[in-house]
mmCIF file of C-alpha atoms and ligand atoms in Angstrom:
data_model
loop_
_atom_site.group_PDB
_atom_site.id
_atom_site.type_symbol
_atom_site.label_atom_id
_atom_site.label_comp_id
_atom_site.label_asym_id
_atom_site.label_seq_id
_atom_site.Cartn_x
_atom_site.Cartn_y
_atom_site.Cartn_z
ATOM 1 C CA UNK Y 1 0.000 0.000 0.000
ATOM 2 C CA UNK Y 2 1.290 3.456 -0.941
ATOM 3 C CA UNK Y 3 1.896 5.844 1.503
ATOM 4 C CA UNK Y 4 -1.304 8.182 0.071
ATOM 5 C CA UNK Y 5 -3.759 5.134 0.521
ATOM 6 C CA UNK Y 6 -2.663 4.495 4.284
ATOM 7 C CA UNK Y 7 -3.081 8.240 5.136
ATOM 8 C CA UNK Y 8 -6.698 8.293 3.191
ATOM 9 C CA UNK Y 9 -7.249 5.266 5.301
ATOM 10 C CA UNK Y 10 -6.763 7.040 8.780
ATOM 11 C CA UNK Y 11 -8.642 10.062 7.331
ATOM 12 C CA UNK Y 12 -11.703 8.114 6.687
ATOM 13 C CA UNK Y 13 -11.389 6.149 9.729
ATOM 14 C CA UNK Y 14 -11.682 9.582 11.997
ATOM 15 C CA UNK Y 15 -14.264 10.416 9.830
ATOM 16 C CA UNK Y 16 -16.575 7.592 10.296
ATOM 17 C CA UNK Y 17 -15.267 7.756 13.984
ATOM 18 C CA UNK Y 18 -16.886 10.883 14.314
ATOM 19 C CA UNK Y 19 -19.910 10.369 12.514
ATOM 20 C CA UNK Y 20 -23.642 10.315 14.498
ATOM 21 C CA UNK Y 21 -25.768 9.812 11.403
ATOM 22 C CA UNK Y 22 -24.634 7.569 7.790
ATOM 23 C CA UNK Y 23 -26.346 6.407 5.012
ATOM 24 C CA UNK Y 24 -24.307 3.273 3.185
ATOM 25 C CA UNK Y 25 -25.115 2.629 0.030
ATOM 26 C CA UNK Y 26 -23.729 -0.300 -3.154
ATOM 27 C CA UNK Y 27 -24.528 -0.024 -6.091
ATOM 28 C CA UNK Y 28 -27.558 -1.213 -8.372
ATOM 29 C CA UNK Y 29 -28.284 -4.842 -8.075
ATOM 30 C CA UNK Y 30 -25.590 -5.232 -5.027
ATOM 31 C CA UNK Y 31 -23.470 -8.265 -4.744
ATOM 32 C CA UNK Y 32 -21.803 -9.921 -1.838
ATOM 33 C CA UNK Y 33 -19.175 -7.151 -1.815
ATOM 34 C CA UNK Y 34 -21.544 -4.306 -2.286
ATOM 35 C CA UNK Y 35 -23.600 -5.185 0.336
ATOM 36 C CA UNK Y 36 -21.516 -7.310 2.826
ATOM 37 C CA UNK Y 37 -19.212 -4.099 2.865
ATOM 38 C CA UNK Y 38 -21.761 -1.494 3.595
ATOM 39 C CA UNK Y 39 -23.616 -3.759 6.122
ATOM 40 C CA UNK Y 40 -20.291 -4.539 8.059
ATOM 41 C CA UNK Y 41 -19.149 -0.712 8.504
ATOM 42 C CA UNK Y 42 -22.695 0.576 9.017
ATOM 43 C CA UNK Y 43 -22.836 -2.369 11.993
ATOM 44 C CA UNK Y 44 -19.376 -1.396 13.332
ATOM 45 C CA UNK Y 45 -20.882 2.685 13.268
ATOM 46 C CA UNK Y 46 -24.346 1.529 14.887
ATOM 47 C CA UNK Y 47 -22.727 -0.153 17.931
ATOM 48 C CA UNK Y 48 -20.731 3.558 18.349
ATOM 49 C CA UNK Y 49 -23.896 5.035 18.593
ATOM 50 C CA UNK Y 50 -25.107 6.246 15.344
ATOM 51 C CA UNK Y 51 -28.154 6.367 13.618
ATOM 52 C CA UNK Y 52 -27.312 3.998 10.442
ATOM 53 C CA UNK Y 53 -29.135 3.012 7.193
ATOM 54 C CA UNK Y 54 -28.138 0.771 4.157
ATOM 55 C CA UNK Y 55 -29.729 0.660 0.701
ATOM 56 C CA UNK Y 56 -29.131 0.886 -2.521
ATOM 57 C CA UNK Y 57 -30.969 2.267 -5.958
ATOM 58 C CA UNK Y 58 -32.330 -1.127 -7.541
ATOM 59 C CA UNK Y 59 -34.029 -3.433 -6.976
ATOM 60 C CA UNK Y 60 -36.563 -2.630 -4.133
ATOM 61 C CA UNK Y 61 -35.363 -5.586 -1.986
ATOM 62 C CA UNK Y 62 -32.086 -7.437 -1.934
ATOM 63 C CA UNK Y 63 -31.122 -10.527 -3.178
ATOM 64 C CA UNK Y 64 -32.548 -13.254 -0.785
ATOM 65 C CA UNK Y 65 -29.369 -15.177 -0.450
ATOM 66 C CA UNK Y 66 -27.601 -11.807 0.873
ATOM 67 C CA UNK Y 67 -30.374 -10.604 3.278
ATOM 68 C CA UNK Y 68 -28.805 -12.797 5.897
ATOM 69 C CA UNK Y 69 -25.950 -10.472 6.336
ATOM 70 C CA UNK Y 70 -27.954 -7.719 7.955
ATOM 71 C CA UNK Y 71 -27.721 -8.799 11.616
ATOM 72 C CA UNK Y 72 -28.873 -5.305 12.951
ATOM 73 C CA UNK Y 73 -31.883 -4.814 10.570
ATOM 74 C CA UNK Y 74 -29.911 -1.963 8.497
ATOM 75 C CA UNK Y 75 -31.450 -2.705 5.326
ATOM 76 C CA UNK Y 76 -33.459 0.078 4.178
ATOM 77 C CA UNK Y 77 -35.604 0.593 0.955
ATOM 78 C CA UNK Y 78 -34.183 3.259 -1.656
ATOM 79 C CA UNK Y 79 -37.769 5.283 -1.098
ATOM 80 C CA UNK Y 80 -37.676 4.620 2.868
ATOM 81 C CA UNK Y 81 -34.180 6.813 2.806
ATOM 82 C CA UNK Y 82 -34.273 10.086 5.259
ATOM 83 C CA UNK Y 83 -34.548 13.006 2.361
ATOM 84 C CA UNK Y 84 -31.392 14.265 3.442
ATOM 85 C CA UNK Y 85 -27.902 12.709 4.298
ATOM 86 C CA UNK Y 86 -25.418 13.906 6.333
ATOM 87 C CA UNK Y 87 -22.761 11.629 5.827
ATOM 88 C CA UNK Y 88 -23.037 9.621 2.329
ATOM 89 C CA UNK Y 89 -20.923 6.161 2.072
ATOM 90 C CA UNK Y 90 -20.783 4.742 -1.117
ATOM 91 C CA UNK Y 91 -18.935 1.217 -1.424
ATOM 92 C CA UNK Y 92 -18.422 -0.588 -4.494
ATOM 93 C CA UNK Y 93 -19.322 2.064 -6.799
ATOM 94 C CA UNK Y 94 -17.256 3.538 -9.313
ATOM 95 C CA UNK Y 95 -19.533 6.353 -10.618
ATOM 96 C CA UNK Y 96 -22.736 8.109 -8.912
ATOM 97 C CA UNK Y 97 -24.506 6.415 -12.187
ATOM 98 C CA UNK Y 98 -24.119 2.976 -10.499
ATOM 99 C CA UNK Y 99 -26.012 4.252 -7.711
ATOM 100 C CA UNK Y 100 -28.980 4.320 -9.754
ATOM 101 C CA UNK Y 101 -32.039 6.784 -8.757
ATOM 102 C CA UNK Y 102 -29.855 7.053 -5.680
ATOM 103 C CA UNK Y 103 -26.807 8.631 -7.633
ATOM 104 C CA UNK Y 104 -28.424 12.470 -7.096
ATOM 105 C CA UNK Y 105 -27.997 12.260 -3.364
ATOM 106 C CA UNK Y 106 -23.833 12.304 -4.152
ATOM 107 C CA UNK Y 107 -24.217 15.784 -5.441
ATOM 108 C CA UNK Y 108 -27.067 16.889 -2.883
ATOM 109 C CA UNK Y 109 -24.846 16.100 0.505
ATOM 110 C CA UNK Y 110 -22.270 17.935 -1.477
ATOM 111 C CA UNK Y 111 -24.297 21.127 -1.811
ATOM 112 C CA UNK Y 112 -25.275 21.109 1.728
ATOM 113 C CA UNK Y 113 -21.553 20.754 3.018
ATOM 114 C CA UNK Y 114 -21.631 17.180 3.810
ATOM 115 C CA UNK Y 115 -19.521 14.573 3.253
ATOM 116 C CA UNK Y 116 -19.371 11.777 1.007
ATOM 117 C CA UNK Y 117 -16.618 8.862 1.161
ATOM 118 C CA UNK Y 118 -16.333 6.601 -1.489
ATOM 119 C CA UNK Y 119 -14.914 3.161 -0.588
ATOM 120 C CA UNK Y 120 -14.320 1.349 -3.994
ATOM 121 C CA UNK Y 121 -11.341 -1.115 -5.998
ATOM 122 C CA UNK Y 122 -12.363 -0.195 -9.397
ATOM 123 C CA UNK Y 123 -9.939 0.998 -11.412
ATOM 124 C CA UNK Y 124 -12.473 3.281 -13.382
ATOM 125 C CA UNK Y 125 -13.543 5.126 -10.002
ATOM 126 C CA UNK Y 126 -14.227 8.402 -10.615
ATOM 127 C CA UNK Y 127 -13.029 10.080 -7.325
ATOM 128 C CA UNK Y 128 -16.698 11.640 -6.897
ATOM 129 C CA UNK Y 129 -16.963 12.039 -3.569
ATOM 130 C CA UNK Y 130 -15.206 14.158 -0.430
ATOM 131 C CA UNK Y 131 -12.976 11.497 0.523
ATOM 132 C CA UNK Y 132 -11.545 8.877 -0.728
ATOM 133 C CA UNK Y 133 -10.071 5.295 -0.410
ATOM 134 C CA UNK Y 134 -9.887 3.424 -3.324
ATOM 135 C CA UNK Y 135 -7.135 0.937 -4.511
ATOM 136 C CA UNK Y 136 -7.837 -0.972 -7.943
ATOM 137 C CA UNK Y 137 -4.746 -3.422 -5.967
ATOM 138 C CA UNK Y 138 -7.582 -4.551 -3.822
ATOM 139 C CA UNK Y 139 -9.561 -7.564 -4.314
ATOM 140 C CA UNK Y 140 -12.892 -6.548 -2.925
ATOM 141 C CA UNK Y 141 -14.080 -3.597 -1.669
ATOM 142 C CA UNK Y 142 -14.311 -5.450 1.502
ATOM 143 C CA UNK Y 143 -10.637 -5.370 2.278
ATOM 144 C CA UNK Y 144 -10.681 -1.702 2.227
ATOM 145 C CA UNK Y 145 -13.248 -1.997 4.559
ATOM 146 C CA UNK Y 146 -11.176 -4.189 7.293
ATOM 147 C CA UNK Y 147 -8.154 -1.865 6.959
ATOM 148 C CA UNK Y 148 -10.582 1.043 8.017
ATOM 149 C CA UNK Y 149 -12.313 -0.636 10.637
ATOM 150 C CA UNK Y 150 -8.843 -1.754 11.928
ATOM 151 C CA UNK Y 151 -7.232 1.822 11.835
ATOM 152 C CA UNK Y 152 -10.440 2.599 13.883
ATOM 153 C CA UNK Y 153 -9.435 -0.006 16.403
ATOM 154 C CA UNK Y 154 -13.021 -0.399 16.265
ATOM 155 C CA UNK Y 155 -14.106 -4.694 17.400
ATOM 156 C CA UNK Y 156 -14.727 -7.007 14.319
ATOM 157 C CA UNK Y 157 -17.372 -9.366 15.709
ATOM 158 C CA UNK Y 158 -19.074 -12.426 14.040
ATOM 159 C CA UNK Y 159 -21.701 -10.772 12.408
ATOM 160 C CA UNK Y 160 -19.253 -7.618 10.605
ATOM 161 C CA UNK Y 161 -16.134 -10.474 9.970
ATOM 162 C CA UNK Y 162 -19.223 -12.640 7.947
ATOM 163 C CA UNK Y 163 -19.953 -9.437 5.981
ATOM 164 C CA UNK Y 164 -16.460 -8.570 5.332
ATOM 165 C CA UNK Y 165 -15.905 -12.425 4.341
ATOM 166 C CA UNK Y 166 -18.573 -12.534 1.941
ATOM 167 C CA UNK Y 167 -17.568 -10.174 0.295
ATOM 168 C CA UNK Y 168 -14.174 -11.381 -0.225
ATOM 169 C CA UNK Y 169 -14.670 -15.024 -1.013
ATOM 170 C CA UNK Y 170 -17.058 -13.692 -3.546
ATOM 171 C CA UNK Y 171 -14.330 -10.806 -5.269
ATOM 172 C CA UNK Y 172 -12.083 -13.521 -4.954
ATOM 173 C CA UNK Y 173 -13.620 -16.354 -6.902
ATOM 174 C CA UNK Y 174 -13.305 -18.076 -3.732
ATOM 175 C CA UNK Y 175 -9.443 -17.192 -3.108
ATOM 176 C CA UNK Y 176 -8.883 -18.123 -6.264
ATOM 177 C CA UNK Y 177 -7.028 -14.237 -6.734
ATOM 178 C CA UNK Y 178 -6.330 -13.289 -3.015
ATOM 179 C CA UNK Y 179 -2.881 -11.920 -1.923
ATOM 180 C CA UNK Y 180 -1.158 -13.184 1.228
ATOM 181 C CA UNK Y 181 -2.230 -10.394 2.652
ATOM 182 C CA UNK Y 182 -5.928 -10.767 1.763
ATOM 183 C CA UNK Y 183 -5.658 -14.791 3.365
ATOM 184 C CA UNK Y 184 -4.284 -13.030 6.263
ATOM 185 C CA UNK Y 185 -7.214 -10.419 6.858
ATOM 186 C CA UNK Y 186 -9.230 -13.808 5.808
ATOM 187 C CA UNK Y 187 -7.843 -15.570 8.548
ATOM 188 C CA UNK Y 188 -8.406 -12.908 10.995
ATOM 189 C CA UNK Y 189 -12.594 -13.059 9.799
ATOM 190 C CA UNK Y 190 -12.550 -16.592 10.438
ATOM 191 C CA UNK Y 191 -10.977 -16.382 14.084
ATOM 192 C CA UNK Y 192 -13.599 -13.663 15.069
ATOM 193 C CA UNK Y 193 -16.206 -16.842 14.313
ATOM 194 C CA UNK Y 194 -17.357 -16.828 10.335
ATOM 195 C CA UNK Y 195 -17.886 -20.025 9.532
ATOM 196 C CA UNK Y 196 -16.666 -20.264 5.452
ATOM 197 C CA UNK Y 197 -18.696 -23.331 4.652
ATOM 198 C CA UNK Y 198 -21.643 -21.479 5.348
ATOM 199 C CA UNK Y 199 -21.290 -18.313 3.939
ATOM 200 C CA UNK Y 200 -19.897 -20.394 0.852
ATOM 201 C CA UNK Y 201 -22.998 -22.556 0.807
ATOM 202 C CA UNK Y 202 -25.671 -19.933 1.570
ATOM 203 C CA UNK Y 203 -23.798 -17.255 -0.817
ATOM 204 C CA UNK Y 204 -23.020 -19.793 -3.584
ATOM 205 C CA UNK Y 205 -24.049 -22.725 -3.230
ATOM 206 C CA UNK Y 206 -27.583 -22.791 -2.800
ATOM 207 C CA UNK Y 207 -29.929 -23.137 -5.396
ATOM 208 C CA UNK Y 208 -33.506 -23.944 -6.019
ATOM 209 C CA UNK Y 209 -34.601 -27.143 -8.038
ATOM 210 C CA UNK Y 210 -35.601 -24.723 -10.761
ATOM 211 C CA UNK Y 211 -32.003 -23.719 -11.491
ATOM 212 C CA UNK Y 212 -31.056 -27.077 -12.852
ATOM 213 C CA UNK Y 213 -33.874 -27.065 -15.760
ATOM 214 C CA UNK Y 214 -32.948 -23.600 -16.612
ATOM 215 C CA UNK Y 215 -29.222 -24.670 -16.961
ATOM 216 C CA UNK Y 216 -30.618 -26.929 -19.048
ATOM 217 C CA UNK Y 217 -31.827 -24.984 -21.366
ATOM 218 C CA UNK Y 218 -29.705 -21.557 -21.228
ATOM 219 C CA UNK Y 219 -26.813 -24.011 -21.621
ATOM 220 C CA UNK Y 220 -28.010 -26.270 -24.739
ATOM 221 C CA UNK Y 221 -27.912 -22.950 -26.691
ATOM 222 C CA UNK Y 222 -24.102 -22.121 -25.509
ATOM 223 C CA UNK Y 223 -21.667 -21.957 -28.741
ATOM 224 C CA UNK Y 224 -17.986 -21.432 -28.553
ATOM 225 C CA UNK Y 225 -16.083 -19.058 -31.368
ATOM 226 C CA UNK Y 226 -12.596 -20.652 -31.234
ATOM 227 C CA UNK Y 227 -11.095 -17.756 -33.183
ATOM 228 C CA UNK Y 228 -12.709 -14.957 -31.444
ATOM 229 C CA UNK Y 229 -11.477 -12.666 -29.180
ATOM 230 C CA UNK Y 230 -7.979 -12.207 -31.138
ATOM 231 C CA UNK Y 231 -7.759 -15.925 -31.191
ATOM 232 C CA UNK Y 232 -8.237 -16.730 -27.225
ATOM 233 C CA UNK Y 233 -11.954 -18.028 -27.925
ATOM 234 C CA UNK Y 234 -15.326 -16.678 -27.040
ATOM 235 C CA UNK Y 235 -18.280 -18.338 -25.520
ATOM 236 C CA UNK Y 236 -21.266 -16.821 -25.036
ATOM 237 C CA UNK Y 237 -24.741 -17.939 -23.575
ATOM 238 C CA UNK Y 238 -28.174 -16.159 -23.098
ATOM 239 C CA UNK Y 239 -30.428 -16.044 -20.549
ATOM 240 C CA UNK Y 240 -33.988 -14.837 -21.577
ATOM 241 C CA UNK Y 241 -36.869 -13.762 -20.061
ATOM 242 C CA UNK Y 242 -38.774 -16.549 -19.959
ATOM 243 C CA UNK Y 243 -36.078 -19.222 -18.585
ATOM 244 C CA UNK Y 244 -34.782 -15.977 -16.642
ATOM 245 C CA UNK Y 245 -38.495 -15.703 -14.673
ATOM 246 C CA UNK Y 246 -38.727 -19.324 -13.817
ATOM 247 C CA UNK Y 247 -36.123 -18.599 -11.181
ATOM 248 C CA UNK Y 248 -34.540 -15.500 -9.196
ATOM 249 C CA UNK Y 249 -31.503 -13.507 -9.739
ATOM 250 C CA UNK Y 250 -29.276 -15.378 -7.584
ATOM 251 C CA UNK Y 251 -29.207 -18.484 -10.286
ATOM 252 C CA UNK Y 252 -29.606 -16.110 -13.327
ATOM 253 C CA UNK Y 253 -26.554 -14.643 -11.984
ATOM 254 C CA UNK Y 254 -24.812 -18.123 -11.784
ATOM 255 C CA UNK Y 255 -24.789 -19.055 -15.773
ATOM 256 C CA UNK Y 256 -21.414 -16.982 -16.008
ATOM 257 C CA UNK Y 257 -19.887 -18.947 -13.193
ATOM 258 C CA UNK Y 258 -20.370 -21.995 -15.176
ATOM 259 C CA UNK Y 259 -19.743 -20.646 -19.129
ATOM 260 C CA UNK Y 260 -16.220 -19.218 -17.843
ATOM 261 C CA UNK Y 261 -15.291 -22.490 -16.747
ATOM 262 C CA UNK Y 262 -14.625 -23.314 -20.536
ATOM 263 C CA UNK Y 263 -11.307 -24.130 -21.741
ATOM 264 C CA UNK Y 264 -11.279 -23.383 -25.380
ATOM 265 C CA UNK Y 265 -12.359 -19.697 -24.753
ATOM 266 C CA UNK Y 266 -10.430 -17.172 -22.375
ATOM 267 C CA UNK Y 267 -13.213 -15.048 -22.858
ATOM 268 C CA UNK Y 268 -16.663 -15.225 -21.778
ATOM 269 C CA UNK Y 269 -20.108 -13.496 -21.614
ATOM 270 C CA UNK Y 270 -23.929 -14.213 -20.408
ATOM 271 C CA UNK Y 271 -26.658 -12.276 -22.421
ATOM 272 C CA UNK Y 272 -29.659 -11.669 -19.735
ATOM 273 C CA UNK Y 273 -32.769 -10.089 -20.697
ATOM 274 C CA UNK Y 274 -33.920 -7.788 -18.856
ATOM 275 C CA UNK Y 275 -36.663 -6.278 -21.731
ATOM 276 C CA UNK Y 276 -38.138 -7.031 -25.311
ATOM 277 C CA UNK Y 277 -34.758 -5.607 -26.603
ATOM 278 C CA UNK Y 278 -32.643 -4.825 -23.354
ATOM 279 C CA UNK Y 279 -29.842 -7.421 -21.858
ATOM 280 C CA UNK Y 280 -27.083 -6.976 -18.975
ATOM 281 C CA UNK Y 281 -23.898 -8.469 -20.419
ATOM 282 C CA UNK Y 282 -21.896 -10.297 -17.900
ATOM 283 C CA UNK Y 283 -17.652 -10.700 -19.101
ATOM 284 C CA UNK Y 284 -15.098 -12.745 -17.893
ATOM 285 C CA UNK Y 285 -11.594 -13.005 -19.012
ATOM 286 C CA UNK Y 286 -9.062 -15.912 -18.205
ATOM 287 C CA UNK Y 287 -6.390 -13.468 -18.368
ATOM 288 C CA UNK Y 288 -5.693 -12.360 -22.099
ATOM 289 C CA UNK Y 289 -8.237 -9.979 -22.679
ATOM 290 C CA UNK Y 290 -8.750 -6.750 -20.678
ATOM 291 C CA UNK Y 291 -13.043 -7.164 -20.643
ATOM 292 C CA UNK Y 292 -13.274 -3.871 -19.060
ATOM 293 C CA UNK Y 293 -12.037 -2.230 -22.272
ATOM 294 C CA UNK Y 294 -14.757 -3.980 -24.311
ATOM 295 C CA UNK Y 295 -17.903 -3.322 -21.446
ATOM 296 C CA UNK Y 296 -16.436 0.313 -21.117
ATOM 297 C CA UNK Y 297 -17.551 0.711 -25.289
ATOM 298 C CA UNK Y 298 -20.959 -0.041 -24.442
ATOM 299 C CA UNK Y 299 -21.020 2.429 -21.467
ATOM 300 C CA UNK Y 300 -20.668 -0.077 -18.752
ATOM 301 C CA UNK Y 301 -16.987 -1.055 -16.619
ATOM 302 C CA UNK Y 302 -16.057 -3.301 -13.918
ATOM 303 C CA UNK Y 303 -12.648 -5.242 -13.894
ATOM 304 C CA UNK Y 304 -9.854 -6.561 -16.433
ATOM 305 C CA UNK Y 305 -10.948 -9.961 -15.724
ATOM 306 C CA UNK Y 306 -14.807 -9.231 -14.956
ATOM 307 C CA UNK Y 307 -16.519 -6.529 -16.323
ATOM 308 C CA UNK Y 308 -20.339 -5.779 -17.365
ATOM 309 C CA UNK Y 309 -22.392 -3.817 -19.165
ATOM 310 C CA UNK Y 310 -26.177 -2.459 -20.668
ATOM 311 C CA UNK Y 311 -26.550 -3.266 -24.236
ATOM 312 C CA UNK Y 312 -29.854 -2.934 -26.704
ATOM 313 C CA UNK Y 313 -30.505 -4.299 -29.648
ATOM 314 C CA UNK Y 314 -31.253 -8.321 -29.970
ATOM 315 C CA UNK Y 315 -29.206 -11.180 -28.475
ATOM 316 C CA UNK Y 316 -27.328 -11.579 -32.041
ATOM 317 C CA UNK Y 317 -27.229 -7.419 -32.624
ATOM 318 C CA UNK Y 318 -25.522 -7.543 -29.214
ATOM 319 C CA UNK Y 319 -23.410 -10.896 -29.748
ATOM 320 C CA UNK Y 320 -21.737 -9.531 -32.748
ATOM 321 C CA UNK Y 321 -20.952 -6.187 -31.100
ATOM 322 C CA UNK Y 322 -19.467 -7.840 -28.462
ATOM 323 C CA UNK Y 323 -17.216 -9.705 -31.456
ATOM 324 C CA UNK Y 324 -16.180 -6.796 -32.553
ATOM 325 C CA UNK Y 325 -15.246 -5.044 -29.538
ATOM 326 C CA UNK Y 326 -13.371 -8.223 -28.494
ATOM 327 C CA UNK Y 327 -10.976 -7.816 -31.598
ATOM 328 C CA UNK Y 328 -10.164 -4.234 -30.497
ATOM 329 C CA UNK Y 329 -9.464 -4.865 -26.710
ATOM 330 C CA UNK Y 330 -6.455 -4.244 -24.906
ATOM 331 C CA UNK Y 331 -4.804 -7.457 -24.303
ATOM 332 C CA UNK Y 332 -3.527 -8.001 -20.654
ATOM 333 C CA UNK Y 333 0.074 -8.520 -19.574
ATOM 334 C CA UNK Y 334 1.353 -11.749 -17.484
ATOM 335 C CA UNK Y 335 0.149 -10.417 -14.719
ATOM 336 C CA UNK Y 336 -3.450 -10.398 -15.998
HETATM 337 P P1 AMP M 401 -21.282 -8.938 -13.033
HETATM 338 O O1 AMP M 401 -21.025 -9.621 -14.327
HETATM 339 O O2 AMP M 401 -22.643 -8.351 -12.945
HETATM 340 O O3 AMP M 401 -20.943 -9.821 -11.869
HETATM 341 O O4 AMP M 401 -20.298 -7.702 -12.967
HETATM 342 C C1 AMP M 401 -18.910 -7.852 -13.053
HETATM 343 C C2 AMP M 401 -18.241 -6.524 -12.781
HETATM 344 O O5 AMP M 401 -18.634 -5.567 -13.763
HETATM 345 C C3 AMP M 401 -18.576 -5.921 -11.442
HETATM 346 O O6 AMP M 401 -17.355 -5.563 -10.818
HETATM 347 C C4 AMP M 401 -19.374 -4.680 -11.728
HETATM 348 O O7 AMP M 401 -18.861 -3.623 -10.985
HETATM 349 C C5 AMP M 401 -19.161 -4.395 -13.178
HETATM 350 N N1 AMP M 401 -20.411 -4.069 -13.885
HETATM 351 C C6 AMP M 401 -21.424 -4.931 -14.153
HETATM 352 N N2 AMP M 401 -22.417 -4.326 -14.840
HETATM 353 C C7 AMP M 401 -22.035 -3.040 -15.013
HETATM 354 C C8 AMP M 401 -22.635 -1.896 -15.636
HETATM 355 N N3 AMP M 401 -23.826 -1.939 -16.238
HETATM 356 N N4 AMP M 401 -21.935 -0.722 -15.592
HETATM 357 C C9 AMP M 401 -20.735 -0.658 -14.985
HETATM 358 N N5 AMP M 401 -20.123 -1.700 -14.393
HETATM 359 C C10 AMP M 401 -20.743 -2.875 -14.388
HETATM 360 MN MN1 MN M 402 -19.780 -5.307 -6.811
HETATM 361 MN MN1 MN M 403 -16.254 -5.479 -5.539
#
């Protein structure tokens, strides 16, 4: 860590230290990270005495498989939020536009002299807020988290080290890209009482019945492009409404686990339908390709190696833009 990021670190930690009322928010559609790192601080900042709230902009409620994480009963609907904020958290979010509906309250705390930190890895953050600690070097927004709840000396207990966890086994692929460093703060979670299988089976592992027929079918339609990609291989599959509504989210949001798993294609991407002519595009890269390149083209971002975007047009319209995109991206070095 860089000098800079340690000292933004203590800033925000006497910050938060000093802060009586905070609204946490992820972004649209939160994840393990989003989430588990907004519920774990705003736990830490409720048992110092402040009056806390999480949310974010979409959907109304969150994902089922993540509601366990809220302990304290932060969880707070986007159009339940106090009209006003006086301090504004915003973890996992690279722009205010990832916040959604919620994205105008950046600028309105702002205008009223308040203060808005932005927690965030991305590498495409866009420093909107007050203060800042973001670190692309970081795995999960979630580690940032633990290294300012630790310069606050504030107590991790079970409930804030499951939060933290989930949202680093998640980042992580399951440790699959975790420094030393990160299995050391992961080791630390586990000894203030997370159980891992758990959180790995409720987070990941859990799936309706219904998930297996819509493999089924969402898979049968897969189709590898060897030569795609500047020869490292594409495969692509698409999700759409009507397999998509036979189950929730959580297993929609599964499909890319499995399609990246190929080994002919170092590149791959889930269509999902989310309207007649409307999909979110989910990208992974084995290493060669820099996918945040190719989901930054079509006004979305994310990660080298996982990336997403908002594309119109039908599955094939967006398919071969995709192709072509692929053909112009950045390739990544050996350290991926
Ligand atoms: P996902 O495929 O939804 O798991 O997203 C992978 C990564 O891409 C995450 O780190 C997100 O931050 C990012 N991402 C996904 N969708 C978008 C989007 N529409 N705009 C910007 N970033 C996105
Ligand atoms: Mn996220
Ligand atoms: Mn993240």
């Amino acid at each position: 860590m860089t000098a800079t990021s340690a000292q933004d670190i203590e800033t925000a930690a006497r910050l938060l230290a000093a802060a009586t009322d905070v609204t946490l928010l992820g972004h649209v559609n939160p994840d393990a990270d989003a989430l588990g790192s907004a519920l774990a601080l705003g736990r830490v900042l409720q048992q110092r005495g402040a009056d806390v709230r999480v949310s974010f902009g979409e959907p109304d409620e969150a994902p089922e498989t993540l509601r366990w994480l809220d302990d304290g009963g932060l969880l707070t609907r986007a159009d339940a939020l106090p009209e006003t904020d006086r301090l504004l958290v915003a973890l996992d979010t690279p722009t205010p536009a990832r916040l959604g509906r919620l994205g105008a309250r950046v600028d309105a705390v702002r205008a009223a002299g308040g203060d808005v930190l932005v927690v965030d890895h991305h590498a495409t953050n866009a420093r909107y807020g007050t203060h800042h600690v973001v670190d692309e070097r970081a795995e999960a927004t979630a580690v940032l988290v633990t290294r300012i709840l630790e310069a606050m000396g504030a107590p991790i207990d079970e409930p804030v080290a499951r939060c933290l966890y989930a949202g680093i086994v998640t980042d992580t692929s399951g440790f699959r890209r975790a420094s030393p460093e990160t299995h050391r703060i992961a080791a630390r979670l586990l000894e203030a009482g997370v159980d891992p299988a758990e959180v790995a089976r409720r987070i990941v592992d859990d799936h309706p019945f219904a998930w297996l027929p819509m493999l089924a079918e969402v898979l049968a339609e897969a189709r590898l492009e060897p030569e795609a990609a500047q020869g490292f291989g594409f495969v692509h599959a698409v999700v759409r409404s009507a397999a998509a509504e036979t189950v929730r989210g959580e297993e929609v949001e599964s499909v890319i686990d499995v399609v990246r798993a190929t080994r002919e294609a170092g590149v791959a991407a889930v269509l999902k339908q989310t309207g007649p002519a409307l999909w979110n595009v989910s990208l992974r890269s084995a290493g060669g390709v820099d996918v945040s390149a190719v989901a930054s083209e079509f006004g979305g971002g994310g990660h080298r190696r996982a990336a997403g975007c908002t594309v119109p047009g039908t599955s094939e319209e967006v398919l071969a833009g995709l192709r072509a995109a692929l053909e112009r991206a950045p390739l990544l070095g050996a350290e991926g």
